[in-house]
CSV table of C-alpha atoms and ligand atoms in Angstrom, one decimal:
chain,number,residue,atom,x,y,z
A,1,UNK,CA,-9.7,9.0,-12.6
A,2,UNK,CA,-8.4,12.4,-11.7
A,3,UNK,CA,-5.0,14.0,-11.6
A,4,UNK,CA,-4.3,13.5,-7.9
A,5,UNK,CA,-4.3,9.8,-8.3
A,6,UNK,CA,-2.4,9.5,-11.6
A,7,UNK,CA,0.2,12.2,-11.7
A,8,UNK,CA,3.7,11.7,-10.4
A,9,UNK,CA,2.6,14.2,-7.6
A,10,UNK,CA,0.2,11.7,-6.0
A,11,UNK,CA,2.3,11.5,-2.9
A,12,UNK,CA,2.4,15.3,-2.5
A,13,UNK,CA,-1.3,15.5,-3.1
A,14,UNK,CA,-2.0,12.7,-0.5
A,15,UNK,CA,0.3,14.3,2.0
A,16,UNK,CA,-1.3,17.8,1.6
A,17,UNK,CA,-4.8,16.3,1.9
A,18,UNK,CA,-4.1,14.4,5.1
A,19,UNK,CA,-2.0,17.3,6.6
A,20,UNK,CA,-5.1,19.5,6.1
A,21,UNK,CA,-7.7,17.1,7.5
A,22,UNK,CA,-5.6,15.3,10.2
A,23,UNK,CA,-7.2,16.8,13.3
A,24,UNK,CA,-10.8,16.4,12.0
A,25,UNK,CA,-10.0,12.9,10.7
A,26,UNK,CA,-8.6,11.9,14.1
A,27,UNK,CA,-11.5,13.4,16.0
A,28,UNK,CA,-14.0,11.6,13.7
A,29,UNK,CA,-12.4,8.2,14.0
A,30,UNK,CA,-11.2,8.3,17.6
A,31,UNK,CA,-12.2,5.1,19.4
A,32,UNK,CA,-14.3,4.1,16.4
A,33,UNK,CA,-13.2,0.4,16.6
A,34,UNK,CA,-15.6,0.0,19.6
A,35,UNK,CA,-18.4,0.0,17.0
A,36,UNK,CA,-16.7,-2.2,14.5
A,37,UNK,CA,-16.8,-5.8,16.0
A,38,UNK,CA,-16.2,-7.6,12.6
A,39,UNK,CA,-13.1,-5.5,11.8
A,40,UNK,CA,-11.8,-6.0,15.4
A,41,UNK,CA,-12.2,-9.7,15.0
A,42,UNK,CA,-10.1,-9.7,11.8
A,43,UNK,CA,-7.4,-7.6,13.6
A,44,UNK,CA,-7.5,-10.1,16.5
A,45,UNK,CA,-7.1,-13.0,14.1
A,46,UNK,CA,-4.2,-11.2,12.4
A,47,UNK,CA,-2.5,-10.6,15.8
A,48,UNK,CA,-2.9,-14.3,16.6
A,49,UNK,CA,-1.4,-15.4,13.2
A,50,UNK,CA,1.6,-13.1,13.6
A,51,UNK,CA,2.2,-14.1,17.2
A,52,UNK,CA,2.9,-12.0,20.4
A,53,UNK,CA,6.0,-9.8,20.5
A,54,UNK,CA,6.8,-10.1,16.8
A,55,UNK,CA,7.8,-6.9,14.8
A,56,UNK,CA,5.0,-5.4,12.8
A,57,UNK,CA,4.6,-2.1,10.8
A,58,UNK,CA,1.2,-0.4,10.4
A,59,UNK,CA,1.9,1.4,7.1
A,60,UNK,CA,-0.2,4.5,6.5
A,61,UNK,CA,-1.2,4.5,10.1
A,62,UNK,CA,-3.0,7.9,10.2
A,63,UNK,CA,-3.7,8.9,13.8
A,64,UNK,CA,-2.7,5.4,15.1
A,65,UNK,CA,-6.0,3.8,16.2
A,66,UNK,CA,-5.2,0.5,14.6
A,67,UNK,CA,-1.6,0.7,15.7
A,68,UNK,CA,-2.7,1.0,19.3
A,69,UNK,CA,-5.3,-1.8,18.9
A,70,UNK,CA,-2.6,-4.1,17.5
A,71,UNK,CA,-0.2,-3.1,20.3
A,72,UNK,CA,-3.0,-3.9,22.9
A,73,UNK,CA,-3.2,-7.4,21.3
A,74,UNK,CA,0.5,-8.1,22.0
A,75,UNK,CA,2.3,-7.1,18.8
A,76,UNK,CA,5.5,-5.2,18.8
A,77,UNK,CA,4.0,-2.6,16.3
A,78,UNK,CA,5.0,0.8,15.1
A,79,UNK,CA,3.2,3.2,12.8
A,80,UNK,CA,4.5,5.0,9.7
A,81,UNK,CA,2.6,7.7,7.7
A,82,UNK,CA,3.3,10.0,4.9
A,83,UNK,CA,1.5,13.0,6.6
A,84,UNK,CA,3.6,14.8,9.3
A,85,UNK,CA,0.4,16.1,10.8
A,86,UNK,CA,-0.9,12.5,11.2
A,87,UNK,CA,2.3,11.4,12.7
A,88,UNK,CA,2.2,14.3,15.2
A,89,UNK,CA,-1.3,13.3,16.3
A,90,UNK,CA,-0.5,9.6,16.6
A,91,UNK,CA,2.5,10.4,18.8
A,92,UNK,CA,0.3,12.8,20.9
A,93,UNK,CA,-2.6,10.3,21.3
A,94,UNK,CA,-0.5,7.2,21.8
A,95,UNK,CA,2.6,8.4,23.6
A,96,UNK,CA,3.8,4.9,24.5
A,97,UNK,CA,4.1,3.8,20.8
A,98,UNK,CA,6.6,4.7,18.0
A,99,UNK,CA,5.4,6.6,14.9
A,100,UNK,CA,7.6,7.6,12.0
A,101,UNK,CA,7.0,9.9,9.0
A,102,UNK,CA,7.8,8.4,5.6
A,103,UNK,CA,6.5,6.7,2.4
A,104,UNK,CA,5.6,3.0,2.4
A,105,UNK,CA,6.8,2.9,-1.2
A,106,UNK,CA,10.4,3.3,0.1
A,107,UNK,CA,10.7,1.8,3.5
A,108,UNK,CA,13.9,2.5,5.5
A,109,UNK,CA,14.1,-1.2,6.5
A,110,UNK,CA,16.4,-4.1,5.6
A,111,UNK,CA,15.0,-7.1,3.7
A,112,UNK,CA,13.0,-9.5,5.9
A,113,UNK,CA,13.0,-7.1,8.9
A,114,UNK,CA,9.3,-7.6,9.8
A,115,UNK,CA,7.0,-10.5,10.8
A,116,UNK,CA,3.9,-8.4,9.8
A,117,UNK,CA,2.8,-5.6,7.6
A,118,UNK,CA,-0.6,-4.0,8.0
A,119,UNK,CA,-1.9,-1.7,5.3
A,120,UNK,CA,-5.3,-0.6,6.6
A,121,UNK,CA,-7.0,1.6,4.0
A,122,UNK,CA,-3.6,3.2,3.1
A,123,UNK,CA,-3.0,1.8,-0.4
A,124,UNK,CA,-6.2,3.6,-1.5
A,125,UNK,CA,-4.4,6.6,-2.9
A,126,UNK,CA,-1.6,4.7,-4.7
A,127,UNK,CA,-2.3,4.7,-8.5
A,128,UNK,CA,-2.9,1.2,-9.9
A,129,UNK,CA,0.3,1.3,-11.9
A,130,UNK,CA,2.3,1.8,-8.7
A,131,UNK,CA,0.6,-1.1,-6.8
A,132,UNK,CA,3.0,-3.8,-8.1
A,133,UNK,CA,6.0,-1.8,-6.7
A,134,UNK,CA,4.1,-1.1,-3.4
A,135,UNK,CA,3.3,-4.8,-2.9
A,136,UNK,CA,6.9,-5.7,-3.8
A,137,UNK,CA,8.1,-3.3,-1.1
A,138,UNK,CA,5.7,-4.9,1.4
A,139,UNK,CA,7.1,-8.3,0.4
A,140,UNK,CA,10.7,-7.1,0.6
A,141,UNK,CA,10.5,-6.1,4.3
A,142,UNK,CA,8.7,-9.2,5.4
A,143,UNK,CA,10.5,-12.3,6.5
A,144,UNK,CA,9.4,-15.5,4.6
A,145,UNK,CA,6.2,-16.7,6.2
A,146,UNK,CA,5.5,-13.1,7.5
A,147,UNK,CA,1.9,-11.9,7.3
A,148,UNK,CA,0.3,-9.1,5.3
A,149,UNK,CA,-3.1,-7.6,6.1
A,150,UNK,CA,-4.5,-5.3,3.4
A,151,UNK,CA,-7.8,-3.4,3.9
A,152,UNK,CA,-9.5,-1.3,1.3
A,153,UNK,CA,-12.9,-0.3,-0.1
A,154,UNK,CA,-14.2,-2.8,-2.8
A,155,UNK,CA,-15.5,-1.4,-6.1
A,156,UNK,CA,-14.7,0.1,-9.5
A,157,UNK,CA,-15.1,3.8,-9.2
A,158,UNK,CA,-13.1,6.3,-7.2
A,159,UNK,CA,-14.9,8.5,-4.7
A,160,UNK,CA,-13.6,12.1,-4.7
A,161,UNK,CA,-13.6,13.8,-1.3
A,162,UNK,CA,-13.7,17.6,-2.1
A,163,UNK,CA,-13.3,20.1,0.7
A,164,UNK,CA,-13.7,17.7,3.6
A,165,UNK,CA,-14.7,19.4,6.9
A,166,UNK,CA,-14.4,22.6,4.9
A,167,UNK,CA,-10.7,22.4,4.1
A,168,UNK,CA,-9.6,23.6,0.6
A,169,UNK,CA,-8.3,20.2,-0.5
A,170,UNK,CA,-9.5,17.3,-2.6
A,171,UNK,CA,-8.4,13.7,-3.1
A,172,UNK,CA,-9.6,10.5,-4.8
A,173,UNK,CA,-10.3,7.5,-2.6
A,174,UNK,CA,-9.7,4.6,-5.0
A,175,UNK,CA,-11.8,1.5,-4.8
A,176,UNK,CA,-10.5,-1.9,-5.9
A,177,UNK,CA,-11.5,-5.3,-7.2
A,178,UNK,CA,-10.5,-7.8,-4.4
A,179,UNK,CA,-9.6,-10.4,-7.1
A,180,UNK,CA,-7.4,-8.0,-8.9
A,181,UNK,CA,-5.6,-7.1,-5.6
A,182,UNK,CA,-5.2,-10.8,-4.8
A,183,UNK,CA,-3.6,-11.4,-8.2
A,184,UNK,CA,-1.2,-8.4,-7.8
A,185,UNK,CA,-0.2,-9.8,-4.3
A,186,UNK,CA,0.4,-13.2,-5.8
A,187,UNK,CA,2.6,-11.7,-8.5
A,188,UNK,CA,4.5,-9.7,-5.8
A,189,UNK,CA,5.5,-12.9,-3.9
A,190,UNK,CA,2.6,-13.5,-1.6
A,191,UNK,CA,0.3,-16.5,-1.0
A,192,UNK,CA,-3.3,-15.5,-0.3
A,193,UNK,CA,-4.6,-17.1,2.9
A,194,UNK,CA,-8.0,-15.3,3.3
A,195,UNK,CA,-10.3,-13.0,1.4
A,196,UNK,CA,-13.1,-11.3,3.3
A,197,UNK,CA,-15.6,-8.9,1.9
A,198,UNK,CA,-18.1,-7.5,4.3
A,199,UNK,CA,-21.2,-5.6,3.5
A,200,UNK,CA,-21.2,-1.8,3.9
A,201,UNK,CA,-22.2,-0.7,7.4
A,202,UNK,CA,-24.7,2.2,7.1
A,203,UNK,CA,-24.0,3.2,10.7
A,204,UNK,CA,-20.4,3.9,9.6
A,205,UNK,CA,-21.6,5.7,6.5
A,206,UNK,CA,-19.9,3.2,4.2
A,207,UNK,CA,-21.2,3.3,0.7
A,208,UNK,CA,-19.5,0.2,-0.6
A,209,UNK,CA,-18.3,-3.2,0.6
A,210,UNK,CA,-15.1,-3.5,2.6
A,211,UNK,CA,-12.3,-5.9,1.6
A,212,UNK,CA,-9.7,-7.5,3.8
A,213,UNK,CA,-7.0,-9.7,2.4
A,214,UNK,CA,-4.6,-11.9,4.4
A,215,UNK,CA,-1.5,-13.1,2.7
A,216,UNK,CA,1.9,-14.7,3.6
A,217,UNK,CA,5.3,-13.9,2.2
A,218,UNK,CA,6.5,-16.8,0.0
B,301,SAM,C1,-7.7,6.6,4.8
B,301,SAM,S1,-6.3,7.0,5.8
B,301,SAM,C2,-6.2,5.5,6.8
B,301,SAM,C3,-5.4,5.8,8.1
B,301,SAM,C4,-5.5,4.6,9.1
B,301,SAM,N1,-4.8,3.4,8.6
B,301,SAM,C5,-6.9,4.4,9.6
B,301,SAM,O1,-7.4,3.4,9.2
B,301,SAM,O2,-7.5,5.3,10.2
B,301,SAM,C6,-4.9,6.7,4.7
B,301,SAM,C7,-3.6,7.0,5.3
B,301,SAM,O3,-2.6,6.5,4.5
B,301,SAM,C8,-1.5,7.4,4.5
B,301,SAM,N2,-0.7,7.1,3.2
B,301,SAM,C9,-1.2,7.2,2.0
B,301,SAM,N3,-0.2,6.9,1.1
B,301,SAM,C10,0.9,6.6,1.9
B,301,SAM,C11,2.3,6.3,1.6
B,301,SAM,N4,2.7,6.1,0.3
B,301,SAM,N5,3.1,6.1,2.6
B,301,SAM,C12,2.7,6.2,3.9
B,301,SAM,N6,1.5,6.6,4.2
B,301,SAM,C13,0.6,6.8,3.2
B,301,SAM,C14,-2.2,8.8,4.5
B,301,SAM,O4,-1.3,9.8,4.9
B,301,SAM,C15,-3.3,8.5,5.5
B,301,SAM,O5,-2.9,8.8,6.8
């Protein structure tokens, strides 16, 4: 594992990376859910589990594609992201929705404020020794019975993205063992309700399987 994922500066490194690539990232993934029926099905199931009009945070929302999809499914959802550039794009592209800048490791929310937390490929830059604190923070802001949806790449070895789209930045994308993540969620006060691992989709350029965990706050 490399410095950007293990040093205390991992948040600064993550923010700098996404600030640099935000416009290219947003252009690449704009409307990409049209071509991802299985992922959409999981997000639809999640919206149904949480229930219409219930408050949900999409933590690490990037340009807000999933936030907008969840809003279209009836959730009262807002997005939060570490990267100011990502937040600016999300606000520009989804003007009817709320987006805030901040870290999901320290949420400015009272205990039990939310019925749902979505972490869609956003825990992938949090070093493994910080995951227990991250999951406790997700648990803290959920009401008992509230729903977490956690998406990440499955695997053992990080993938380093160096100079993406020609920008002079680099960051590790950490892959995880779904069973280990499930155990950490259980330790943080969640009950696992579903574990899905789908095969990599070559059309999306995915090199490894994709994992989706559903859990409820105990
Ligand atoms: C791979 S992108 C995923 C973005 C979006 N969820 C999507 O699927 O398109 C990871 C995002 O998580 C955000 N992120 C990473 N760590 C974060 C943290 N501690 N707090 C808030 N956002 C974070 C990054 O800034 C980035 O926008």
